[in-house]
Coordinates of C-alpha atoms and ligand atoms in Angstrom, one line a residue:
M41 CA 95.5 74.7 81.5
D42 CA 94.8 77.1 79.1
K43 CA 97.7 79.6 78.8
T44 CA 95.6 82.2 77.1
S45 CA 92.8 83.3 79.8
G46 CA 93.2 83.8 83.4
A47 CA 94.7 87.0 85.2
A48 CA 98.7 87.1 84.5
L49 CA 101.5 87.6 85.9
R50 CA 104.3 89.2 83.6
L51 CA 108.1 89.5 84.7
V52 CA 109.8 91.8 83.6
L53 CA 114.3 92.1 84.0
G54 CA 116.2 95.1 84.6
D55 CA 117.0 95.4 81.0
Q56 CA 113.6 95.1 79.9
L57 CA 112.3 98.6 80.4
S58 CA 110.1 99.1 77.4
P59 CA 106.8 99.7 77.2
Q60 CA 106.5 97.9 73.8
L61 CA 107.9 94.4 75.7
S62 CA 106.6 91.7 73.9
S63 CA 105.9 90.1 78.1
L64 CA 103.8 93.8 78.3
E65 CA 101.6 93.1 75.3
G66 CA 97.8 92.3 76.1
A67 CA 98.6 93.3 80.0
A68 CA 95.2 93.4 81.2
P69 CA 93.9 95.1 85.0
G70 CA 93.7 92.0 86.9
D71 CA 97.1 90.6 85.3
L72 CA 100.5 92.1 87.7
I73 CA 103.8 93.1 86.6
L74 CA 106.6 91.5 88.5
I75 CA 110.6 93.7 88.7
A76 CA 112.6 92.7 90.9
E77 CA 115.8 93.7 92.5
V78 CA 117.6 90.2 93.5
I79 CA 121.0 89.5 94.8
E80 CA 121.4 86.9 92.7
E81 CA 122.1 89.0 88.9
A82 CA 123.6 91.3 91.0
T83 CA 126.1 89.1 91.6
Y84 CA 126.2 86.2 89.1
V85 CA 129.5 88.6 88.4
R86 CA 130.3 91.2 90.9
H87 CA 129.4 93.9 88.4
H88 CA 130.8 98.0 88.7
K89 CA 128.5 99.6 91.8
K90 CA 127.3 102.3 89.1
K91 CA 126.1 99.5 86.9
I92 CA 123.5 97.9 89.5
A93 CA 122.8 101.4 90.6
F94 CA 122.2 102.8 87.0
L95 CA 120.0 99.8 87.1
F96 CA 117.7 99.2 90.1
A97 CA 117.5 103.3 89.9
A98 CA 115.9 102.7 86.2
M99 CA 113.9 99.3 87.2
R100 CA 112.1 102.1 90.3
H101 CA 111.7 105.0 87.7
F102 CA 110.1 102.1 85.2
A103 CA 107.8 100.4 88.0
E104 CA 106.5 104.2 88.8
E105 CA 106.0 104.5 85.0
L106 CA 103.8 101.5 84.2
R107 CA 101.8 102.3 87.8
Q108 CA 101.2 105.9 85.9
A109 CA 99.8 103.8 83.0
G110 CA 97.4 102.1 85.1
H111 CA 99.5 98.9 85.3
R112 CA 99.3 96.6 88.6
V113 CA 103.8 96.2 89.7
R114 CA 105.0 94.2 92.6
Y115 CA 108.3 96.3 92.7
V116 CA 110.1 93.6 95.3
K117 CA 113.2 95.8 96.5
L118 CA 116.9 94.4 97.4
D119 CA 116.6 95.4 101.4
D120 CA 113.0 93.6 101.3
P121 CA 113.4 91.4 104.3
A122 CA 111.5 88.9 102.5
N123 CA 113.4 89.1 99.1
A124 CA 113.7 85.3 97.4
G125 CA 117.4 86.4 96.8
S126 CA 116.3 85.4 93.3
L127 CA 114.1 86.0 89.8
R128 CA 112.9 82.1 90.1
G129 CA 112.1 82.8 94.3
E130 CA 110.6 86.5 93.5
V131 CA 108.4 84.6 90.5
A132 CA 108.0 82.2 93.0
R133 CA 107.0 84.2 95.5
A134 CA 104.7 86.4 93.3
L135 CA 102.5 83.1 92.5
E136 CA 102.6 82.3 96.2
E137 CA 101.3 85.3 97.7
E138 CA 98.8 87.0 95.1
P139 CA 95.2 85.3 94.2
G140 CA 94.3 84.6 91.3
L141 CA 96.9 84.3 88.9
A142 CA 96.6 81.5 86.3
R143 CA 99.9 82.3 84.4
L144 CA 103.4 83.4 84.1
I145 CA 104.3 85.5 80.8
L146 CA 107.8 86.2 80.2
T147 CA 110.4 87.8 77.6
K148 CA 113.6 86.1 76.6
P149 CA 115.9 87.3 78.8
G150 CA 119.8 88.9 77.1
E151 CA 121.9 86.1 78.2
W152 CA 122.3 82.5 77.7
R153 CA 122.1 80.9 81.3
L154 CA 119.0 82.7 82.3
L155 CA 116.9 81.6 79.3
Q156 CA 118.3 77.6 80.4
D157 CA 117.2 78.7 84.1
M158 CA 113.4 80.0 82.1
E159 CA 113.0 77.2 80.1
R160 CA 112.6 74.9 83.1
W161 CA 109.9 77.1 84.5
C162 CA 107.2 75.5 83.4
D163 CA 108.2 72.6 85.1
L164 CA 108.8 73.9 88.7
F165 CA 105.1 76.5 88.6
S166 CA 101.8 75.0 88.5
V167 CA 100.9 77.8 86.1
P168 CA 101.1 77.2 81.9
V169 CA 104.5 79.5 81.0
E170 CA 105.0 81.9 78.1
L171 CA 108.0 82.2 76.8
R172 CA 108.1 85.3 73.9
D173 CA 110.1 86.3 71.7
D174 CA 112.2 89.7 72.5
T175 CA 110.9 92.0 69.4
R176 CA 112.9 95.1 70.3
F177 CA 115.1 94.2 68.3
I178 CA 115.5 95.2 64.2
V179 CA 116.3 91.8 63.3
P180 CA 114.7 88.4 64.6
L181 CA 116.9 85.9 65.8
K182 CA 115.1 84.0 62.8
A183 CA 115.7 86.2 60.4
F184 CA 119.4 86.9 61.1
A185 CA 119.8 82.6 61.0
E186 CA 118.4 82.8 57.8
W187 CA 120.8 85.4 56.4
A188 CA 123.5 83.2 57.6
K189 CA 122.2 80.2 56.4
G190 CA 124.5 78.6 53.4
R191 CA 127.4 81.8 53.9
K192 CA 130.7 80.9 54.5
Q193 CA 131.6 83.6 56.0
L194 CA 128.9 85.5 58.7
R195 CA 130.8 89.7 57.1
M196 CA 129.1 92.2 59.3
E197 CA 129.1 94.8 56.1
Y198 CA 126.6 92.6 54.3
F199 CA 124.3 92.0 56.4
Y200 CA 124.4 95.9 57.7
R201 CA 123.6 96.4 54.1
D202 CA 120.8 93.6 53.9
V203 CA 119.1 95.7 57.0
R204 CA 119.7 99.0 55.0
R205 CA 117.5 97.9 52.7
Q206 CA 115.0 96.5 54.8
T207 CA 114.7 99.8 57.1
G208 CA 115.1 101.9 53.9
L209 CA 117.6 104.0 56.6
L210 CA 120.0 106.1 54.1
M211 CA 118.6 105.2 51.5
D212 CA 117.9 107.5 47.9
G213 CA 115.6 104.3 46.2
D214 CA 117.6 100.9 45.9
Q215 CA 121.0 102.9 46.3
P216 CA 123.0 103.9 49.2
A217 CA 122.6 107.6 50.4
G218 CA 125.8 109.3 49.0
G219 CA 126.5 106.5 46.5
Q220 CA 128.2 104.6 49.1
W221 CA 127.4 101.6 52.1
N222 CA 130.2 102.7 54.8
Y223 CA 132.4 105.6 55.1
D224 CA 134.5 103.9 57.9
A225 CA 137.5 105.5 55.7
E226 CA 136.4 108.9 56.7
N227 CA 136.3 107.8 60.4
R228 CA 140.0 107.5 61.3
K229 CA 141.4 110.7 61.9
R230 CA 143.9 111.8 65.3
L231 CA 142.2 114.8 67.3
P232 CA 144.1 117.9 66.4
K233 CA 145.7 119.3 69.9
S234 CA 143.3 122.6 69.3
L235 CA 140.6 120.4 69.1
V236 CA 139.2 120.0 72.7
P237 CA 135.4 117.6 73.1
P238 CA 132.2 118.9 72.7
P239 CA 130.5 119.5 76.8
R240 CA 128.3 116.7 77.7
Y241 CA 124.6 116.4 79.6
L242 CA 125.6 114.1 82.4
P243 CA 121.9 114.1 84.4
P244 CA 122.3 114.5 88.2
A245 CA 121.0 111.7 90.5
D246 CA 117.7 112.1 91.1
E247 CA 115.4 111.6 95.2
V248 CA 115.5 107.8 93.8
T249 CA 118.7 107.3 92.0
R250 CA 120.4 108.9 95.6
G251 CA 119.4 106.4 97.4
V252 CA 119.9 103.5 95.2
I253 CA 123.4 104.6 95.6
Q254 CA 123.3 104.6 99.1
L255 CA 122.0 101.2 99.5
V256 CA 124.6 100.0 96.9
E257 CA 127.4 101.2 98.4
T258 CA 126.5 99.6 102.2
R259 CA 125.2 96.3 99.8
F260 CA 128.1 95.8 97.3
P261 CA 131.2 97.9 99.3
D262 CA 133.8 95.5 97.5
H263 CA 132.4 95.7 94.3
F264 CA 133.8 97.3 91.6
G265 CA 134.2 100.9 90.4
D266 CA 133.2 104.0 92.0
L267 CA 129.4 105.4 92.0
E268 CA 130.7 108.9 91.7
P269 CA 130.4 111.1 90.0
W270 CA 127.1 110.3 88.4
V271 CA 127.1 110.5 84.7
F272 CA 123.6 108.2 83.9
A273 CA 119.6 109.4 83.7
T274 CA 117.8 107.2 85.1
T275 CA 114.2 108.0 83.5
R276 CA 112.6 107.1 80.2
E277 CA 112.6 111.5 79.9
G278 CA 116.4 111.7 80.8
A279 CA 117.6 109.1 78.9
E280 CA 115.8 111.0 75.7
A281 CA 117.5 114.2 76.9
A282 CA 120.6 112.8 76.4
R283 CA 119.9 111.0 72.8
D284 CA 118.9 114.9 72.2
H285 CA 121.5 116.3 73.1
F286 CA 123.9 114.2 71.7
I287 CA 122.6 114.3 67.5
Q288 CA 122.0 117.7 67.9
E289 CA 125.2 118.6 69.8
I290 CA 127.9 116.2 69.7
L291 CA 126.9 113.6 66.0
P292 CA 128.2 116.3 64.0
G293 CA 132.0 115.4 64.7
F294 CA 131.4 111.6 66.1
G295 CA 132.2 110.5 62.1
D296 CA 135.5 112.1 62.2
W297 CA 137.1 111.2 65.5
Q298 CA 135.0 108.7 65.9
D299 CA 138.9 106.4 66.6
A300 CA 140.7 108.9 68.4
M301 CA 141.4 108.3 72.3
A302 CA 142.9 111.7 74.4
K303 CA 144.0 111.7 77.7
G304 CA 141.2 113.0 80.1
E305 CA 138.3 113.0 77.7
P306 CA 136.8 109.3 78.6
W307 CA 133.7 110.9 76.1
M308 CA 135.0 112.3 72.8
W309 CA 132.2 112.5 70.5
H310 CA 130.7 108.7 71.5
S311 CA 126.8 109.6 71.9
L312 CA 127.1 107.3 75.5
L313 CA 123.9 105.8 75.0
S314 CA 124.7 101.9 74.2
V315 CA 123.3 101.9 78.1
Y316 CA 119.9 103.0 77.7
L317 CA 119.7 100.8 74.6
N318 CA 120.6 98.1 76.3
C319 CA 118.4 98.0 79.4
G320 CA 115.5 99.6 77.1
L321 CA 114.7 102.6 77.8
L322 CA 116.0 103.8 74.2
D323 CA 114.6 102.4 70.9
P324 CA 117.2 101.2 68.6
L325 CA 115.3 101.9 65.3
D326 CA 113.9 105.4 66.4
V327 CA 117.4 106.6 67.7
C328 CA 118.7 105.5 63.9
R329 CA 116.1 107.5 62.5
R330 CA 116.3 110.5 64.0
A331 CA 120.3 110.3 63.3
E332 CA 119.5 110.1 59.4
A333 CA 117.0 113.1 59.9
E334 CA 119.4 115.3 61.3
W335 CA 121.8 114.5 58.0
R336 CA 118.8 114.9 55.9
A337 CA 118.3 118.7 57.6
G338 CA 122.0 119.5 56.8
R339 CA 122.8 119.3 60.3
A340 CA 125.0 116.2 60.4
P341 CA 127.1 115.0 57.7
L342 CA 126.4 112.1 56.3
N343 CA 130.0 110.4 57.1
A344 CA 128.7 110.7 60.5
A345 CA 124.9 109.8 60.7
E346 CA 126.1 107.0 58.6
G347 CA 129.2 105.6 60.6
F348 CA 126.5 106.3 64.0
I349 CA 124.1 104.0 62.3
R350 CA 125.7 101.1 61.3
Q351 CA 127.2 100.7 64.9
I352 CA 123.7 100.2 65.9
I353 CA 121.7 98.4 63.0
G354 CA 124.7 96.8 61.8
W355 CA 127.6 96.2 64.5
R356 CA 124.4 95.7 67.7
E357 CA 122.1 93.2 65.7
Y358 CA 124.9 91.4 64.2
V359 CA 126.7 90.5 67.3
R360 CA 123.2 89.7 68.5
G361 CA 122.7 87.4 66.2
I362 CA 126.4 85.5 66.4
Y363 CA 125.7 85.2 69.8
W364 CA 122.1 83.2 69.8
M365 CA 123.1 81.5 66.6
Q366 CA 126.5 80.1 68.8
M367 CA 125.8 79.7 72.3
P368 CA 127.2 77.8 74.2
G369 CA 129.7 76.2 72.0
Y370 CA 130.9 80.1 71.5
A371 CA 131.7 80.9 75.4
G372 CA 134.1 78.1 75.7
M373 CA 136.1 78.8 72.8
N374 CA 139.8 79.7 73.0
A375 CA 140.8 79.4 69.6
L376 CA 144.7 80.9 70.2
G377 CA 145.0 78.4 73.8
A378 CA 145.7 82.1 75.6
H379 CA 145.6 80.8 79.4
R380 CA 147.5 83.5 81.1
A381 CA 145.5 85.2 84.3
L382 CA 144.4 88.6 84.3
P383 CA 147.0 91.6 85.7
E384 CA 146.0 93.1 89.0
F385 CA 146.0 96.3 87.4
Y386 CA 142.8 95.7 85.6
W387 CA 140.9 95.6 88.6
T388 CA 143.2 99.2 90.0
G389 CA 144.0 101.2 86.9
E390 CA 147.5 101.2 88.2
T391 CA 149.9 100.7 85.6
D392 CA 153.0 103.1 84.4
M393 CA 151.4 101.9 81.1
R394 CA 149.3 105.4 80.2
C395 CA 146.8 104.2 77.7
M396 CA 145.6 101.5 79.9
A397 CA 146.0 103.7 83.3
E398 CA 143.6 105.9 81.3
A399 CA 141.0 102.9 79.9
I400 CA 141.0 101.7 82.9
G401 CA 140.7 104.7 85.3
Q402 CA 137.6 105.7 83.3
T403 CA 136.0 102.3 83.4
K404 CA 136.7 102.3 87.1
R405 CA 135.3 106.0 87.6
H406 CA 132.3 106.1 84.9
A407 CA 131.4 101.8 83.9
Y408 CA 131.8 103.5 80.2
A409 CA 135.3 103.9 77.8
H410 CA 134.4 104.0 74.1
H411 CA 135.0 101.2 71.4
I412 CA 138.4 101.9 70.7
Q413 CA 139.4 101.5 74.0
R414 CA 137.9 98.2 74.6
L415 CA 139.1 97.5 71.3
M416 CA 142.4 98.4 71.1
V417 CA 143.6 99.1 74.4
T418 CA 142.8 97.0 77.5
G419 CA 141.2 94.1 74.9
N420 CA 144.5 94.6 72.5
F421 CA 147.2 93.7 75.7
A422 CA 144.9 91.2 76.4
L423 CA 144.7 89.5 73.1
L424 CA 148.6 90.4 72.9
A425 CA 149.6 88.7 76.6
G426 CA 147.4 85.8 76.0
I427 CA 144.7 86.5 79.0
D428 CA 142.4 83.4 79.4
P429 CA 138.9 84.4 77.2
W430 CA 137.0 83.6 80.6
A431 CA 139.1 86.2 82.5
V432 CA 138.7 89.2 80.3
N433 CA 134.9 87.8 79.3
E434 CA 134.2 88.2 83.0
W435 CA 136.1 91.3 83.2
Y436 CA 134.4 93.8 80.6
L437 CA 130.7 91.8 81.2
L438 CA 130.9 93.4 85.2
V439 CA 133.4 96.5 84.4
Y440 CA 130.5 98.0 81.7
A441 CA 127.2 99.7 82.7
D442 CA 125.8 98.5 78.8
A443 CA 127.6 95.0 79.5
Y444 CA 124.6 91.7 78.9
E445 CA 126.2 88.6 77.6
W446 CA 124.8 89.0 74.3
V447 CA 126.6 91.8 73.2
E448 CA 129.4 92.2 76.0
L449 CA 130.6 87.5 74.4
P450 CA 131.2 88.4 70.8
N451 CA 132.8 91.6 70.7
T452 CA 134.8 90.1 73.9
H453 CA 135.4 86.8 72.3
G454 CA 135.3 87.3 68.7
M455 CA 136.5 91.2 67.4
A456 CA 139.3 91.7 70.8
L457 CA 140.5 88.2 71.8
H458 CA 139.9 85.8 68.4
A459 CA 139.2 83.1 70.2
D460 CA 136.2 82.7 68.3
G461 CA 139.0 81.9 65.6
G462 CA 137.9 84.4 63.1
L463 CA 133.8 83.9 62.8
M464 CA 133.3 87.4 63.5
A465 CA 136.9 89.3 62.2
S466 CA 138.8 87.6 59.1
K467 CA 141.8 88.8 60.9
P468 CA 142.3 89.7 64.7
Y469 CA 142.5 93.3 65.8
A470 CA 146.2 93.1 67.2
A471 CA 148.5 96.2 66.9
S472 CA 151.5 97.3 68.2
G473 CA 152.0 101.0 69.7
N474 CA 152.0 102.7 67.0
Y475 CA 148.2 102.3 66.0
I476 CA 147.8 103.9 70.0
N477 CA 150.0 106.4 68.8
K478 CA 148.5 107.6 65.8
M479 CA 144.8 107.9 67.6
S480 CA 145.4 109.2 70.8
D481 CA 148.0 111.4 72.6
Y482 CA 148.8 108.9 75.2
C483 CA 152.1 108.1 74.4
G484 CA 153.5 111.8 74.9
S485 CA 153.2 111.7 78.3
C486 CA 154.0 107.3 79.2
A487 CA 156.7 105.8 81.0
Y488 CA 157.5 104.0 77.7
S489 CA 158.6 105.0 74.3
V490 CA 156.7 104.2 72.0
R491 CA 159.3 104.2 69.6
N492 CA 161.4 101.4 70.6
R493 CA 160.4 97.7 70.9
T494 CA 163.6 96.8 72.8
G495 CA 165.8 97.9 75.0
P496 CA 164.7 99.4 79.2
D497 CA 161.7 101.5 77.9
A498 CA 160.2 99.5 75.0
C499 CA 156.9 100.6 75.0
P500 CA 154.8 96.8 76.5
F501 CA 152.6 97.0 73.3
N502 CA 155.4 96.7 71.1
F503 CA 157.1 93.5 72.1
L504 CA 154.4 91.9 73.2
Y505 CA 153.1 93.0 69.3
W506 CA 156.1 90.5 67.6
D507 CA 155.8 88.4 70.5
F508 CA 151.9 87.4 69.9
M509 CA 153.0 87.3 65.9
D510 CA 156.3 85.3 66.4
R511 CA 154.0 82.7 68.2
N512 CA 151.3 82.6 66.3
L513 CA 153.1 82.4 62.9
E514 CA 152.4 79.5 62.0
R515 CA 148.5 79.9 62.1
F516 CA 148.2 83.6 60.5
R517 CA 150.1 82.3 57.8
S518 CA 147.6 81.1 55.9
N519 CA 145.5 83.7 56.4
P520 CA 146.0 86.2 53.2
R521 CA 145.7 89.3 55.3
M522 CA 148.1 88.5 57.6
A523 CA 150.9 88.0 54.7
I524 CA 152.4 91.2 55.0
I525 CA 153.1 91.6 58.4
C526 CA 153.7 87.9 58.8
K527 CA 156.5 88.9 56.3
A528 CA 157.4 91.6 58.5
A529 CA 157.8 89.0 61.3
A530 CA 159.4 86.4 59.5
Q531 CA 162.1 89.4 58.8
I532 CA 163.3 90.3 62.3
P533 CA 166.4 89.4 63.4
N534 CA 167.0 86.1 65.4
Q535 CA 168.4 88.4 68.2
E536 CA 166.3 91.2 68.1
M537 CA 163.3 88.3 68.2
R538 CA 164.7 87.4 71.2
E539 CA 165.3 89.8 72.9
M540 CA 161.4 90.8 72.1
R541 CA 160.6 86.7 73.6
L542 CA 162.4 88.0 76.6
A543 CA 161.0 91.1 77.3
A544 CA 157.5 89.4 77.0
E545 CA 158.0 86.8 79.3
Q546 CA 159.6 88.8 81.9
F547 CA 157.1 91.9 81.5
L548 CA 153.8 89.3 81.9
D549 CA 155.8 87.9 84.8
K550 CA 156.3 90.9 86.2
I551 CA 152.7 92.0 85.8
G552 CA 151.5 88.6 87.4
A553 CA 149.7 87.4 84.3
V554 CA 151.1 84.0 85.2
E555 CA 149.9 80.8 83.4
P556 CA 147.6 78.8 83.3
V557 CA 144.2 80.2 84.7
S558 CA 141.1 78.2 83.4
E559 CA 140.3 75.6 86.0
Q560 CA 140.4 79.0 88.4
I561 CA 137.6 80.7 86.4
P562 CA 134.4 79.7 87.2
K563 CA 131.8 79.2 84.4
T564 CA 128.7 80.4 84.1
Ligands
FAD198 P1 129.1 104.6 69.9 O1 130.4 104.8 70.3 O2 128.0 106.4 70.7 O3 128.1 104.0 69.2 C1 126.6 103.9 68.9 C2 125.9 102.7 69.4 O4 126.4 101.6 68.5 C3 126.1 102.1 70.6 O5 125.5 103.0 72.1 C4 126.2 100.7 70.4 O6 124.8 100.9 71.1 C5 126.4 100.6 69.5 N1 127.3 99.5 69.2 C6 128.4 100.2 68.5 N2 129.8 99.7 68.7 C7 128.8 98.8 68.9 C8 129.5 97.4 68.8 N3 130.4 96.5 68.4 N4 128.7 96.1 69.3 C9 127.5 96.5 69.8 N5 126.5 97.5 69.6 C10 127.4 98.7 69.1 N6 128.7 97.4 73.8 C11 127.7 97.1 74.6 O7 126.8 97.7 74.2 N7 127.7 96.4 75.4 C12 129.0 95.6 76.3 O8 129.3 94.5 77.2 C13 130.0 95.6 74.8 N8 131.4 95.3 75.1 C14 132.1 95.4 73.9 C15 133.3 94.9 74.6 C16 134.4 94.8 74.0 C17 135.5 93.6 74.1 C18 134.6 95.9 72.4 C19 135.6 95.8 71.8 C20 133.1 96.5 72.3 C21 132.1 96.0 73.2 N9 131.0 96.9 73.1 C22 130.1 96.7 73.7 C23 131.3 97.7 72.0 C24 131.3 99.3 72.0 O9 132.2 99.5 72.6 C25 129.9 100.1 72.7 O10 128.3 99.5 72.6 C26 130.1 101.6 73.0 O11 131.5 101.7 73.6 C27 129.4 102.0 73.8 O12 129.5 103.4 73.7 P2 128.4 104.3 73.1 O13 127.0 104.0 73.3 O14 129.1 105.8 73.3 O15 128.5 103.8 71.8
DLZ199 C1 122.4 93.2 85.8 C2 121.2 93.2 86.8 C3 121.3 93.5 88.0 C4 122.4 94.2 88.3 N1 120.1 92.9 88.6 C5 119.1 92.7 88.6 C6 117.9 92.6 88.8 O1 117.8 92.5 90.5 N2 116.6 92.0 88.7 C7 116.5 91.9 87.1 O2 115.7 91.2 86.9 N3 117.4 92.0 86.2 C8 118.3 92.4 86.9 N4 119.8 92.8 86.2 C9 119.8 92.1 84.6 C10 120.0 90.7 84.5 O3 121.4 90.6 84.7 C11 119.5 90.4 82.5 O4 118.4 90.9 82.6 C12 120.6 89.4 82.4 O5 121.5 89.4 82.5 C13 119.5 88.8 80.9 O6 120.3 89.6 80.1
SF4_200 FE1 150.3 103.1 75.9 FE2 153.3 102.0 74.6 FE3 151.6 104.5 74.4 FE4 152.7 103.9 76.9 S1 153.9 104.2 75.0 S2 151.3 105.0 76.5 S3 152.5 101.8 76.5 S4 151.4 102.6 73.4

């Protein structure tokens, strides 16, 4: 059958809400665009209530945006009595119920499990299926594979420099603006007590969003997280307003305080834009060009613009390249042999470790935590405690409103847990309580003492850190970047090391981080 003519059914997924989406290219008046709220996508992991509500509301608004632009849209709500429950089922129903559709056009999804499914659709349906690349990223996957070919190490920094050259972002001719590629060293300041993060633009829920919040409360009462207070825009206009507010008001401080954490301050100077970038309400290159323009106009310092742009054209593109190059094997990697269960407090936030209570508490409230909280607090704890990567991966995928496997998995397996054996990070991001104390004001109001690594009030991050080093000493010894810390571990007196090992074991037992868990975790 001819794949290129006849009226087309064009599917748009919840994280594909972009008018420039490849499956919408060439849409003609007889075509039908399908957007469907389905239980399978909401429950393949039990997503945070706010994530589901955000996405359903954004999908409903996008359907309206397409209608306003003159497209014919079939929007299926979750509570439609005929809802088939899955994307495949909804495509089948549309092809059956809507006359004259001669072909199906899709954009590749952001998760391996769904791509696997879609690749089988050409055998399932009687019309030809065209599966198009997702072109909303700066670096096509083929170009990433080319870049990676023959390299022993896939270091983000070199990839990032190539993307700077390719896009011309922050370039003066063929040289990096300001003479340096990277201003990371200037981005690690601790927040002074006198400095308070700026107020945020947190849009109230509109009528469509209110309706969806009620639906989610009724249909997913047992899912993790709070629906109120509402913090996300759900229209393109709203996302653009959030972007402009960030760039004009917040970006100047982004560089300096990028790694800082403070009690009761979930946002700091972060952009809160991942949620919009990842579902297609904002375009990554456009956001970066605006940040660059702010620096060129003298309204934001270079370390802020560079730091922000690096996260998007560097890290974001890089982790996507890693994901698609390494899947499906990547998800099953467990290089450090971690098999403990995820402690219950990851779901409740009820722990006397102040840093963990803050990070998990705001995750529950807002479906958001910033990078250092994800990496150096909850991620670091899971690494040190030896929690099974499957359990940790599932947690990160469901608790954050910006989480889709292409971006969540490399960050969790690769960056936080070192489960890929060092493919992404040349050494584990393991740290004792010292790091958290340096970058936050959490320790001052904690039940534990960050200064102690043994004794009744010793900070768990301290004895867990040295226990982790001790357990992995042989493995890390051959890594030159770990030489100093391995030497320090080896010099700890035997009696003290024994005490820390025992403290770690007792603490992990007490919090229910028991071994082993692998068999209980459903594999995607
Ligand atoms: P900002 O700090 O303002 O950064 C600007 C933008 O840069 C972000 O919006 C995001 O698009 C991009 N960015 C920054 N760091 C990264 C990174 N490491 N990887 C990819 N993009 C990045 N990010 C997600 O978008 N989805 C996830 O599911 C996700 N899971 C993570 C899990 C772990 C264990 C870790 C350590 C990090 C994870 N990240 C994830 C990366 C990062 O934490 C979030 O992108 C960031 O916190 C989003 O908040 P923001 O928009 O305020 O970011
Ligand atoms: C995350 C999500 C949720 C909760 N619900 C839907 C949905 O009902 N319909 C839909 O098309 N997409 C949804 N999504 C996003 C998908 O899970 C996402 O497109 C895939 O995981 C691929 O990235
Ligand atoms: Fe976290 Fe330890 Fe500091 Fe408490 S003392 S906040 S557990 S790092």
